[in-house]
Short mmCIF file of C-alpha atoms (C1' of nucleotides) in Angstrom, two decimals:
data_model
loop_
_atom_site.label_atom_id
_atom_site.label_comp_id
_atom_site.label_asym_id
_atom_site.label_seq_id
_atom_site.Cartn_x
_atom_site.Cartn_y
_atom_site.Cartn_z
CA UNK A 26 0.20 -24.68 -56.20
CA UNK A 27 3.04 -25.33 -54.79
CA UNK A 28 2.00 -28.16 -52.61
CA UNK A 29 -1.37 -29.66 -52.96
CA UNK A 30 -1.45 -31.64 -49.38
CA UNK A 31 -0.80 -28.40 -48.23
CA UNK A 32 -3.77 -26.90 -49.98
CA UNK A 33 -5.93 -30.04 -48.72
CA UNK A 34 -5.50 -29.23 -45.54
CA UNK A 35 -5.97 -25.48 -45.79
CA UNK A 36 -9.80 -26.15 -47.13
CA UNK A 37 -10.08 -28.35 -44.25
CA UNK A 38 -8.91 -25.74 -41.84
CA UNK A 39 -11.64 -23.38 -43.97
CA UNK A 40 -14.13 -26.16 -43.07
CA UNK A 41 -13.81 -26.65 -40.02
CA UNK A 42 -13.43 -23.11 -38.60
CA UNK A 43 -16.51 -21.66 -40.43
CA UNK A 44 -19.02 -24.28 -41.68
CA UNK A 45 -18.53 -27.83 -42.88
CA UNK A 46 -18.25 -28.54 -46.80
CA UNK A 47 -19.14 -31.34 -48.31
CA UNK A 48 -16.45 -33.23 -50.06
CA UNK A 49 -17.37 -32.62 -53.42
CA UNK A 50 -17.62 -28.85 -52.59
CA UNK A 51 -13.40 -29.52 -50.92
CA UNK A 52 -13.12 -30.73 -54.89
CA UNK A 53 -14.39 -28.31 -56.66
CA UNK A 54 -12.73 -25.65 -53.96
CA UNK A 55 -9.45 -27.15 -54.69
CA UNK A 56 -9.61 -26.68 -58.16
CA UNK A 57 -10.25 -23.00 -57.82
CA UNK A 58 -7.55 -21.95 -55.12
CA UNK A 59 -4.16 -21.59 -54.45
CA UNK A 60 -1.32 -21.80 -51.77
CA UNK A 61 1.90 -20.46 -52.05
CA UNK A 62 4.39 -19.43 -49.39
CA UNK A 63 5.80 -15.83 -49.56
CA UNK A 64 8.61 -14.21 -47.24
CA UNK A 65 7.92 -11.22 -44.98
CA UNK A 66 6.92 -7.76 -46.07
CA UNK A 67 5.57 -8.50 -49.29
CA UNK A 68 2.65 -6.49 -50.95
CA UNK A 69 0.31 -8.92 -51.85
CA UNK A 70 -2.30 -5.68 -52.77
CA UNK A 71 -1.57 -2.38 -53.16
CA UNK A 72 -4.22 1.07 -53.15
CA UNK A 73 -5.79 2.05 -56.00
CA UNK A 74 -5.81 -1.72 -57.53
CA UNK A 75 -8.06 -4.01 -59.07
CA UNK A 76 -9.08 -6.01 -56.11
CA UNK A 77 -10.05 -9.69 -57.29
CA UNK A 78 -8.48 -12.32 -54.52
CA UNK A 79 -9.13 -12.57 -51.07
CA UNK A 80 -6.51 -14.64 -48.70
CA UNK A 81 -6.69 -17.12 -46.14
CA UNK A 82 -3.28 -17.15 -43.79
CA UNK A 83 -2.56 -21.17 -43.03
CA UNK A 84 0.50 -19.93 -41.03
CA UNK A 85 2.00 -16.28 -40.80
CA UNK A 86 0.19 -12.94 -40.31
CA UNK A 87 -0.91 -10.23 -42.57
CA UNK A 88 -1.98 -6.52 -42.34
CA UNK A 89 -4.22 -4.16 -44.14
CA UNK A 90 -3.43 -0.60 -43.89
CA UNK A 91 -4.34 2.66 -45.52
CA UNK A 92 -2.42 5.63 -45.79
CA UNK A 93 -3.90 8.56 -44.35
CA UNK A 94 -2.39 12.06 -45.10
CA UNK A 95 0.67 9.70 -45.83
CA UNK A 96 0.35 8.46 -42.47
CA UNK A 97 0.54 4.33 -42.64
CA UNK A 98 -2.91 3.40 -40.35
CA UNK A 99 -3.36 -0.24 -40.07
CA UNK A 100 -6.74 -1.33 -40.03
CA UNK A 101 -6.50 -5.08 -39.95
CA UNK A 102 -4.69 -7.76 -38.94
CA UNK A 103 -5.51 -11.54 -39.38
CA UNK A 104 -3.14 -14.50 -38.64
CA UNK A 105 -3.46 -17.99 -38.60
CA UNK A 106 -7.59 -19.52 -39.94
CA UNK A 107 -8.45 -15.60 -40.65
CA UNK A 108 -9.19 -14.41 -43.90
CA UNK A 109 -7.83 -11.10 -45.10
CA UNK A 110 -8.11 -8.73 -48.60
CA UNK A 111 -8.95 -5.28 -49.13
CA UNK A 112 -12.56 -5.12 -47.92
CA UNK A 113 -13.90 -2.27 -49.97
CA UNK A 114 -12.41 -3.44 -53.39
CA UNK A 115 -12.77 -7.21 -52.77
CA UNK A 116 -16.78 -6.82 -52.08
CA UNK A 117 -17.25 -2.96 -54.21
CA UNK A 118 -15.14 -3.80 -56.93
CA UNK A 119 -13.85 -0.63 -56.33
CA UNK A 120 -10.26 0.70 -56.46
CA UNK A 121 -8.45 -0.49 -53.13
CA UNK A 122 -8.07 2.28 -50.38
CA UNK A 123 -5.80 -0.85 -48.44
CA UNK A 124 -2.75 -1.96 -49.15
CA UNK A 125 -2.15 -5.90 -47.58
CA UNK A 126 1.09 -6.52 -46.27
CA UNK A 127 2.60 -9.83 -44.80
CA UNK A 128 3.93 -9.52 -41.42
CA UNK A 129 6.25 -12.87 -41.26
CA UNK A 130 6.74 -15.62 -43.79
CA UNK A 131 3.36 -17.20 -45.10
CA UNK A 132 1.42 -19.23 -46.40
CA UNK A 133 -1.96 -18.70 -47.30
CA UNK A 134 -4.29 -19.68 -49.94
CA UNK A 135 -5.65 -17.58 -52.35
CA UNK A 136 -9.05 -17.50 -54.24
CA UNK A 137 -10.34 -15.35 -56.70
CA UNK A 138 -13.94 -13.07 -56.16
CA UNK A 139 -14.70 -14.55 -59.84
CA UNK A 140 -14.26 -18.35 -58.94
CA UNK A 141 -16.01 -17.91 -55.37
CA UNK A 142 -19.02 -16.71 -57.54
CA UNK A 143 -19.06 -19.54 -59.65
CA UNK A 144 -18.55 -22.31 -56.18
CA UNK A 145 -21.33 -20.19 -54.59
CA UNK A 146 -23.61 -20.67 -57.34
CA UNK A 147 -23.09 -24.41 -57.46
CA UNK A 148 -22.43 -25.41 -53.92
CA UNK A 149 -25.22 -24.09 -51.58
CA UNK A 150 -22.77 -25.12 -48.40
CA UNK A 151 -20.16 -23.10 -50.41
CA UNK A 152 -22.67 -20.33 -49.83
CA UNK A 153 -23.24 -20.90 -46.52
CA UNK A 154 -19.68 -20.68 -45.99
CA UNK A 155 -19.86 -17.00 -47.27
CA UNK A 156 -22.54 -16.00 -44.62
CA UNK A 157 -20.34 -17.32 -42.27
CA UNK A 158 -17.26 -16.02 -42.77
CA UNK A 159 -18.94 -12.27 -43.42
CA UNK A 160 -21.23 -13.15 -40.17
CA UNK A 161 -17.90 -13.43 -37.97
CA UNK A 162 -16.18 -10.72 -39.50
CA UNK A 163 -19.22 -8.24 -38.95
CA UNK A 164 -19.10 -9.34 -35.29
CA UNK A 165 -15.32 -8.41 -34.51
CA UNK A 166 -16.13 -4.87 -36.27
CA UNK A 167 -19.28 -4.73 -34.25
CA UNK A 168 -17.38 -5.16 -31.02
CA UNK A 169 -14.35 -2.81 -32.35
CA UNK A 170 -16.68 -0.11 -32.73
CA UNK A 171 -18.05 -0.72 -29.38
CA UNK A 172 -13.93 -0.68 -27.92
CA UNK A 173 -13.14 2.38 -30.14
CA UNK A 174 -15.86 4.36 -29.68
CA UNK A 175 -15.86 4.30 -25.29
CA UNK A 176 -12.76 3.37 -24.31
CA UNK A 177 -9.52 4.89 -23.04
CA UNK A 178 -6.55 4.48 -25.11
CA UNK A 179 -5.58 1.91 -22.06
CA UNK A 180 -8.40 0.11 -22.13
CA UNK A 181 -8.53 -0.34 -25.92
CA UNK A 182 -5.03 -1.86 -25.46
CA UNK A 183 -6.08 -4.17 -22.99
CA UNK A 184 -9.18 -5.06 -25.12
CA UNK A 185 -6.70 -6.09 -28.04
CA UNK A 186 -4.51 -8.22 -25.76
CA UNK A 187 -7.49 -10.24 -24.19
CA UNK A 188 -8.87 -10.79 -27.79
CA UNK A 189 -4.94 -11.22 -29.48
CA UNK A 190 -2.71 -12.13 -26.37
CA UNK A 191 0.20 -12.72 -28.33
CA UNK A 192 0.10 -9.78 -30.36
CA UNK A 193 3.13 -7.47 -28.91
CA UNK A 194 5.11 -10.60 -29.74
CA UNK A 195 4.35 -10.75 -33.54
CA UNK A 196 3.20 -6.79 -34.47
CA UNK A 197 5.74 -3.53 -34.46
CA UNK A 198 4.01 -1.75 -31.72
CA UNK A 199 3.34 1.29 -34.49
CA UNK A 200 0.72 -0.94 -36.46
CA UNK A 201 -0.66 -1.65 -33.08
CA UNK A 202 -0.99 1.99 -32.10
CA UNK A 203 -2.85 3.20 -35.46
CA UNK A 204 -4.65 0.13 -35.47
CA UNK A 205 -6.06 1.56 -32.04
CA UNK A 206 -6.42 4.85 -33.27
CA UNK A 207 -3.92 5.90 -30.81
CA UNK A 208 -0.18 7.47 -31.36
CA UNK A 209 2.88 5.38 -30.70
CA UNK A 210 4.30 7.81 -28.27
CA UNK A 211 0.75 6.98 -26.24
CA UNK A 212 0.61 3.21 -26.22
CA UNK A 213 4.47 3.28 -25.12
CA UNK A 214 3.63 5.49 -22.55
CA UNK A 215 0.55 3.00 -21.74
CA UNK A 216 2.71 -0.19 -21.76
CA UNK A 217 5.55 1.40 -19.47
CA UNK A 218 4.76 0.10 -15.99
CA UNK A 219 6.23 3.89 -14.53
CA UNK A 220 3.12 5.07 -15.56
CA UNK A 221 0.92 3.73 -13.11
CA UNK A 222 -1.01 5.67 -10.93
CA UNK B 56 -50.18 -10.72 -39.88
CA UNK B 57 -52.25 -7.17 -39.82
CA UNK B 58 -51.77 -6.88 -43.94
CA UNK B 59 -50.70 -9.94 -45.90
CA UNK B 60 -50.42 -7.44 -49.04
CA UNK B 61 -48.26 -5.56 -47.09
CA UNK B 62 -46.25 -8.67 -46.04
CA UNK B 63 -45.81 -9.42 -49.42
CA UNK B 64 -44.49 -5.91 -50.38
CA UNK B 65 -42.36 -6.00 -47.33
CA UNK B 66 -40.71 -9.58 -48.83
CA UNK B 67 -40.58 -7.80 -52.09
CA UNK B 68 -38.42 -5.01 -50.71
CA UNK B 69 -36.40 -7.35 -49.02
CA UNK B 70 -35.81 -9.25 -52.22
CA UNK B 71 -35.46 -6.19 -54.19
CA UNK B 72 -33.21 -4.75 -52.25
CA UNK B 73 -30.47 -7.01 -51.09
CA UNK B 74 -30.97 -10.14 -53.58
CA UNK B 75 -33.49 -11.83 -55.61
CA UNK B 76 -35.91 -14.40 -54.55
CA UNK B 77 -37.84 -17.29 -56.58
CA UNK B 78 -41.61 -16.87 -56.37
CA UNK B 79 -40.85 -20.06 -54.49
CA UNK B 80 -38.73 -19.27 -52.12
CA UNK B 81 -40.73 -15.75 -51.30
CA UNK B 82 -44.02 -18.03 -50.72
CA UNK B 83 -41.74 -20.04 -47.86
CA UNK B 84 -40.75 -16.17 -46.44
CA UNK B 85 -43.67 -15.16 -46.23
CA UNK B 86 -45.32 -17.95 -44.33
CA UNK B 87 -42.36 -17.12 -41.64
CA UNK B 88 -42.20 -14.04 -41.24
CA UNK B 89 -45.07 -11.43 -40.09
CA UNK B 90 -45.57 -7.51 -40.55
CA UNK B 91 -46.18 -5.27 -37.71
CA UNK B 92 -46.76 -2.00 -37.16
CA UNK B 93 -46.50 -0.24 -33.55
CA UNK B 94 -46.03 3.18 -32.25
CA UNK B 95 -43.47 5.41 -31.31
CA UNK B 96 -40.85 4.10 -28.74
CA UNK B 97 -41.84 0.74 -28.50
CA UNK B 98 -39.38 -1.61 -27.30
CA UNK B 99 -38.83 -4.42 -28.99
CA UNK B 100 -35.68 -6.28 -27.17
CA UNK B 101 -34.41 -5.07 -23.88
CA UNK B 102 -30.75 -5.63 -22.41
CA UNK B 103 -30.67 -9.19 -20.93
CA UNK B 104 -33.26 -10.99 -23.17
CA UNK B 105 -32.96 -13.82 -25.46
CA UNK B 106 -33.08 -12.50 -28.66
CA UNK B 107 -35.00 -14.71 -31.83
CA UNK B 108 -35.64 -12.26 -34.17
CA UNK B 109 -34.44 -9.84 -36.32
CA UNK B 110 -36.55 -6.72 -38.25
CA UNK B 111 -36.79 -5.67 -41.15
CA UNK B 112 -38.20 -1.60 -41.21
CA UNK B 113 -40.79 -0.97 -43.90
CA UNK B 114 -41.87 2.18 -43.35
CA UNK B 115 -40.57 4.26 -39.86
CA UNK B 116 -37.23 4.00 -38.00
CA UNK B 117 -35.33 2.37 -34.61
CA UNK B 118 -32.20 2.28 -32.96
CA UNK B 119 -30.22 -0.16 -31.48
CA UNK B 120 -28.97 1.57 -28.13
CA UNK B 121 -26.85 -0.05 -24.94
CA UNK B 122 -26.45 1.34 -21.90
CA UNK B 123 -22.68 2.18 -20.13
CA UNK B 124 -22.77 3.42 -17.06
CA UNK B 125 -26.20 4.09 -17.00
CA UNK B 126 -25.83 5.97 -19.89
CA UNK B 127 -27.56 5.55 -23.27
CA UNK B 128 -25.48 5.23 -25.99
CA UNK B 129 -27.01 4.45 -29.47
CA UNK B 130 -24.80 1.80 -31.32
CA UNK B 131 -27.58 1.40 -35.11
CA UNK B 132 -30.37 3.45 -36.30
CA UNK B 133 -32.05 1.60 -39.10
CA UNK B 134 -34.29 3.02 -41.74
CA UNK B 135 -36.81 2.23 -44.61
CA UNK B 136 -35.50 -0.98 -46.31
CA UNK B 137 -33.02 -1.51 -43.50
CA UNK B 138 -32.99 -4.39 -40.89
CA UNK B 139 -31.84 -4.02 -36.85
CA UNK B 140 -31.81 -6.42 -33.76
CA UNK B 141 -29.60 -7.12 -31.03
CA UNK B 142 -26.39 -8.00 -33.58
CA UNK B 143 -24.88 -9.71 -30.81
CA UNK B 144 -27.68 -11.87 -29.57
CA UNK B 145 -29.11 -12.57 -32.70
CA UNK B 146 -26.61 -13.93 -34.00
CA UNK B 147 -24.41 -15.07 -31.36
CA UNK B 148 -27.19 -16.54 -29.32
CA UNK B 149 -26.32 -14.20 -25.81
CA UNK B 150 -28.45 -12.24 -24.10
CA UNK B 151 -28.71 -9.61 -25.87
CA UNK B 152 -26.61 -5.88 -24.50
CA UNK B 153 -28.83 -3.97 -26.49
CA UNK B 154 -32.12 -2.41 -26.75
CA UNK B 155 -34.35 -2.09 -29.79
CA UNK B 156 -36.29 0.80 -29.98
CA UNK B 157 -38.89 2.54 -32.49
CA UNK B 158 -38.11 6.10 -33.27
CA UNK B 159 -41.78 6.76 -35.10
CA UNK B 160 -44.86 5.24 -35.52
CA UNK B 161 -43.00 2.04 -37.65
CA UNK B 162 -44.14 -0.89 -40.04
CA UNK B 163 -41.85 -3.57 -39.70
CA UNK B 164 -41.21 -7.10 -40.83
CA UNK B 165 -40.30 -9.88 -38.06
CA UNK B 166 -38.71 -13.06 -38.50
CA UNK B 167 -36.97 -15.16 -36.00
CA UNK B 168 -33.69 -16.80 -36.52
CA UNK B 169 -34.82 -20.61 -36.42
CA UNK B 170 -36.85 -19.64 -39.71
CA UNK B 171 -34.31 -18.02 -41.51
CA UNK B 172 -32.33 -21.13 -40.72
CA UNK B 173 -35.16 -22.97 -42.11
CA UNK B 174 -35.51 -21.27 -45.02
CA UNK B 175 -31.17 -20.98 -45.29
CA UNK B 176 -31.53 -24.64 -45.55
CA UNK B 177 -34.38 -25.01 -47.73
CA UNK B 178 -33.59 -22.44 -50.20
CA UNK B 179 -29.83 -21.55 -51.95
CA UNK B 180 -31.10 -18.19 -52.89
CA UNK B 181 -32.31 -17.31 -48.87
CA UNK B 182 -28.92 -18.20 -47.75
CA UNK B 183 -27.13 -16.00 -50.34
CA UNK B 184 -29.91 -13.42 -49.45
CA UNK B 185 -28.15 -13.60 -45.96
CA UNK B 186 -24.65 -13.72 -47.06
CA UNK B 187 -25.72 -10.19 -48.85
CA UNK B 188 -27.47 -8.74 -46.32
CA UNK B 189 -24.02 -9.32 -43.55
CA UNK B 190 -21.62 -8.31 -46.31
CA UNK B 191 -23.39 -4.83 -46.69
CA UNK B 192 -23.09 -4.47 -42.36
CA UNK B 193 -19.95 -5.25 -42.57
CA UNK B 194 -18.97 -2.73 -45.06
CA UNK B 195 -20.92 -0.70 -43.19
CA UNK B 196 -19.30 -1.42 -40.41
CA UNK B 197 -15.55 -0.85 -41.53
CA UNK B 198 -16.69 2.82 -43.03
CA UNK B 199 -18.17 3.45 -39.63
CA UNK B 200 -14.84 2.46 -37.42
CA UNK B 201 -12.83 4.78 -40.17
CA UNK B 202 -14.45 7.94 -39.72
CA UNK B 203 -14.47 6.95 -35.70
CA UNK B 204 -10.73 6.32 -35.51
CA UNK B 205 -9.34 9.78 -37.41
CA UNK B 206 -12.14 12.05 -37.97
CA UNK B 207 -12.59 14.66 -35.51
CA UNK B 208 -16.22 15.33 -34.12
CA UNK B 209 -16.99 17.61 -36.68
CA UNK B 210 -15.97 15.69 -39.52
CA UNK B 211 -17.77 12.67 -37.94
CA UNK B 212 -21.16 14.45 -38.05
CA UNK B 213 -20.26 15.52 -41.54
CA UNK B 214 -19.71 12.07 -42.45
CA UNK B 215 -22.35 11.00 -40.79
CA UNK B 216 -24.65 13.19 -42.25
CA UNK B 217 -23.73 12.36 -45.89
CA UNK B 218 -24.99 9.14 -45.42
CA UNK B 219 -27.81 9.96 -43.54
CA UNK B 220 -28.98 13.45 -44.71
CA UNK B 221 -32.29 13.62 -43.22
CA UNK B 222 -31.24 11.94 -39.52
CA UNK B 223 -31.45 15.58 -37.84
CA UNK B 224 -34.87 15.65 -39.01
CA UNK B 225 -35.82 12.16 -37.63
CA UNK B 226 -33.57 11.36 -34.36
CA UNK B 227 -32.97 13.82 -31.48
CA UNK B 228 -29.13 14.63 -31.04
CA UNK B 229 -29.20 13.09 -28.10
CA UNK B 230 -29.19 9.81 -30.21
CA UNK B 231 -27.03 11.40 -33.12
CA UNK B 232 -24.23 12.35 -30.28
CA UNK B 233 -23.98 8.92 -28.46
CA UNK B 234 -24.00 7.28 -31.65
CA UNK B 235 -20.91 9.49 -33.59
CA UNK B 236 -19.00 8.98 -29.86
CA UNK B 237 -19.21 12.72 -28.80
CA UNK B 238 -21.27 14.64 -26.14
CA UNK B 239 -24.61 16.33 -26.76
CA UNK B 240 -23.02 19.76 -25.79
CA UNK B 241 -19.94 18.72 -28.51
CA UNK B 242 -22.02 18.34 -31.13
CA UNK B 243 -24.58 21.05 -30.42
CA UNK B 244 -21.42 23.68 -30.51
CA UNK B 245 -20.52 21.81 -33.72
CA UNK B 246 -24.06 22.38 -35.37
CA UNK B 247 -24.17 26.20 -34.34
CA UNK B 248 -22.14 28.36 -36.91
CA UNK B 249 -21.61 30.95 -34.78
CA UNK B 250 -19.03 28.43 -33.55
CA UNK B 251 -17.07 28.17 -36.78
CA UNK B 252 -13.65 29.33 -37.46
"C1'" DC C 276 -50.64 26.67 -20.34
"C1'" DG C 277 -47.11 24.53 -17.76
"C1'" DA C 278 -44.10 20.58 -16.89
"C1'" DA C 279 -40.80 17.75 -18.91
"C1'" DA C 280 -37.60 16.99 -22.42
"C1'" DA C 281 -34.27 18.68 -25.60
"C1'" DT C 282 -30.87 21.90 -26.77
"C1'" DT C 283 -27.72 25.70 -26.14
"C1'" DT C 284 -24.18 28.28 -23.88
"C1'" DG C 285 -20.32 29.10 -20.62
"C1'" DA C 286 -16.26 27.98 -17.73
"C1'" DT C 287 -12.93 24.70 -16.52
"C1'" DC C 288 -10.17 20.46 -16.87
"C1'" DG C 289 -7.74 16.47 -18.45
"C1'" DA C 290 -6.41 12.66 -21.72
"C1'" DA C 291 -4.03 12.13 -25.48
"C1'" DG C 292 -1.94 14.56 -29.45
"C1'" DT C 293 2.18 17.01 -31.38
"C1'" DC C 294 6.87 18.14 -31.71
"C1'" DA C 295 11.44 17.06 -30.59
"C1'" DA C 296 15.21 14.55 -28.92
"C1'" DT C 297 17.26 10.33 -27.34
"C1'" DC C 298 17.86 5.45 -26.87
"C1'" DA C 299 17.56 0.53 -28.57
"C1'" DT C 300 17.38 -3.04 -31.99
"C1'" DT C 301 17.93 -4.99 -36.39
"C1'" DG C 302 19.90 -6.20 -40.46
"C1'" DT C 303 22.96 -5.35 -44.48
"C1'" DG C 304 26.99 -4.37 -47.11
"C1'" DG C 305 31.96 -3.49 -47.00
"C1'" DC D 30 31.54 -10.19 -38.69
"C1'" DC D 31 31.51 -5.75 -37.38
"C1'" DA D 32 29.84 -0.93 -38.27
"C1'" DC D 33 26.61 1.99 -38.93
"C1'" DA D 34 22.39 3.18 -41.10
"C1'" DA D 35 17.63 2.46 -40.73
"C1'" DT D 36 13.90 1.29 -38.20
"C1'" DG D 37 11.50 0.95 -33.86
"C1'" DA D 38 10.61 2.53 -29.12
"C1'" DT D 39 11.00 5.66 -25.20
"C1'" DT D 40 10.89 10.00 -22.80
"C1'" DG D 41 9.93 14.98 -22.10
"C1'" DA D 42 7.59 19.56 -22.72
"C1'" DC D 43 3.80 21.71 -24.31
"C1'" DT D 44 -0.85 22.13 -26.59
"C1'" DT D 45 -5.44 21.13 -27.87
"C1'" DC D 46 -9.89 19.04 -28.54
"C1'" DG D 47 -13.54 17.59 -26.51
"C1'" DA D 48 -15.29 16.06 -21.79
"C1'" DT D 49 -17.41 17.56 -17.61
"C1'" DC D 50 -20.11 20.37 -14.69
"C1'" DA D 51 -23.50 23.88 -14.38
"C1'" DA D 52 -27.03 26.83 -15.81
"C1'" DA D 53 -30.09 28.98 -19.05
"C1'" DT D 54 -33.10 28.69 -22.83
"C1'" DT D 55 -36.10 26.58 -26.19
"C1'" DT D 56 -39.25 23.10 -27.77
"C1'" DT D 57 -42.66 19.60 -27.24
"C1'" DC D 58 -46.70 17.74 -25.79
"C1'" DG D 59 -50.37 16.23 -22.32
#
DNA sequence: CGAAAATTTGATCGAAGTCAATCATTGTGG
DNA sequence: CCACAATGATTGACTTCGATCAAATTTTCG
């Protein structure tokens, strides 16, 4: 809580990106999230946690990646109006198989499963909001699958930059590669202009 | 409308399954939706329509299936107590890229997306129904793009066919191939144990 | 029963992985 | 504030899994 304009605005940003809230729903929101501001490279969840808060990024970017025969695979990223958390323990209750990472300074706001439950149950738009956000997110995974499943590695790295232009710019190139389910020695290969045909 | 007792088991399912109704609320459903039953490969959206409605599979199966290049590649199958349309049409209001198909002779419930908003806005416990029904795709979804990215084709049909254990029995290979991301002739070697190491 | 559809089997090829070494960039402590 | 360690990216040689092309075989169904 370490600025409560700043948390104002964040709802609004919620609000207005996935479905409008009334204002006594903004209230009661307020009262049951945070913001804070947190420097780069910090765990903000770790696997095999208790997953209980979900994140949205106000400014900054964030990963979640799983570690796969010790290999780090990143399997999400979400900057500025995205949500992030570890998917199967935030909506399983399970143990998290992802840790989150932040990839730059940021601020986000932070909300707890346990206190969405209780605005969903009173706010109906609050609800709504829910649908929403999973409704989006379920669309991007559809529409990964589709880029994963047919595409060359090159044109998987050209469907990331026309969805996340300014991604090279903000991600180490390794996230990028696992994220594609591709090997860093292949995307550099991919992104070196020699390599034309 | 062939069965309103079977409508109202249908809503039942639905309720049962995925979230809890009020008698109320169920009464509204059912005067929006309808049950249907129709044979084996029926199609019920082809590539280019509008898609309004979404189904809900009592009793039977269908797929959800696209075509690149001219060939058919099978993106859903849906089951008993499992719903399928055109994801990206339905809910992104696009002509729809896919094709709905019946596998078997199926009983299935319809209803089209300007009742569900209806009954989102009429009813708190619909729209969390909805919220439910998109968080379980989506962690569908994510499970789905794991064993794509690092699984190789033979640990993709294993995967596959822990969740699914009866598919081979229901759904040619053909379907089962397209949908894992391999080629029949891939996944016909993997099935054979001759073939094993 | 016979045609069409589905599946299996075989031979060959290529995209991307692996392993290994080098080069570049970043950031921290002496 | 520079040095040098650590991290990140590139390049090269070789290998492999699964695709492709082609044909045979089995199953399904009118």
């Amino acid at each position: 809580m370490e600025n409560p304009q700043g948390l104002e605005q964040a709802i609004k940003l919620v609000s207005d990106t996935y479905s409008p809230l009334t204002e006594n729903t903004k209230a009661d929101f307020k009262q049951a999230a945070e913001l804070f501001t947190l420097e780069k490279s910090t765990i903000l969840i770790r696997e095999g946690e208790h997953v209980s808060k979900t994140y949205f990024i106000v400014k900054g970017a964030a990963r979640a990646f799983y570690l796969k025969d010790g290999k780090d695979i990143t399997d999400w990223f979400a900057f500025e109006n995205e949500f992030i958390t570890s998917i199967d323990g935030f909506f399983q209750g399970t143990p998290s198989s992802y840790f989150i990472e932040l990839l730059e300074p940021t601020t986000f706001l932070e909300i707890s499963m346990q206190n969405i439950n209780k605005l969903c149950n009173k706010h109906h738009d609050f609800d709504r909001l829910g649908r929403m956000i999973t409704t989006r997110i379920m669309l991007q995974l559809r529409s990964r699958i589709v880029s994963i499943q047919f595409e060359s590695a090159q044109q998987k790295y050209e469907s990331l930059l026309k969805i996340r232009p300014y991604i090279t710019q903000r991600v180490p190139l390794t996230h990028i590669a696992s994220y594609l389910g591709i090997t860093l020695e292949t995307l550099s290969r991919i992104r070196n202009p020699k390599n034309r045909i």
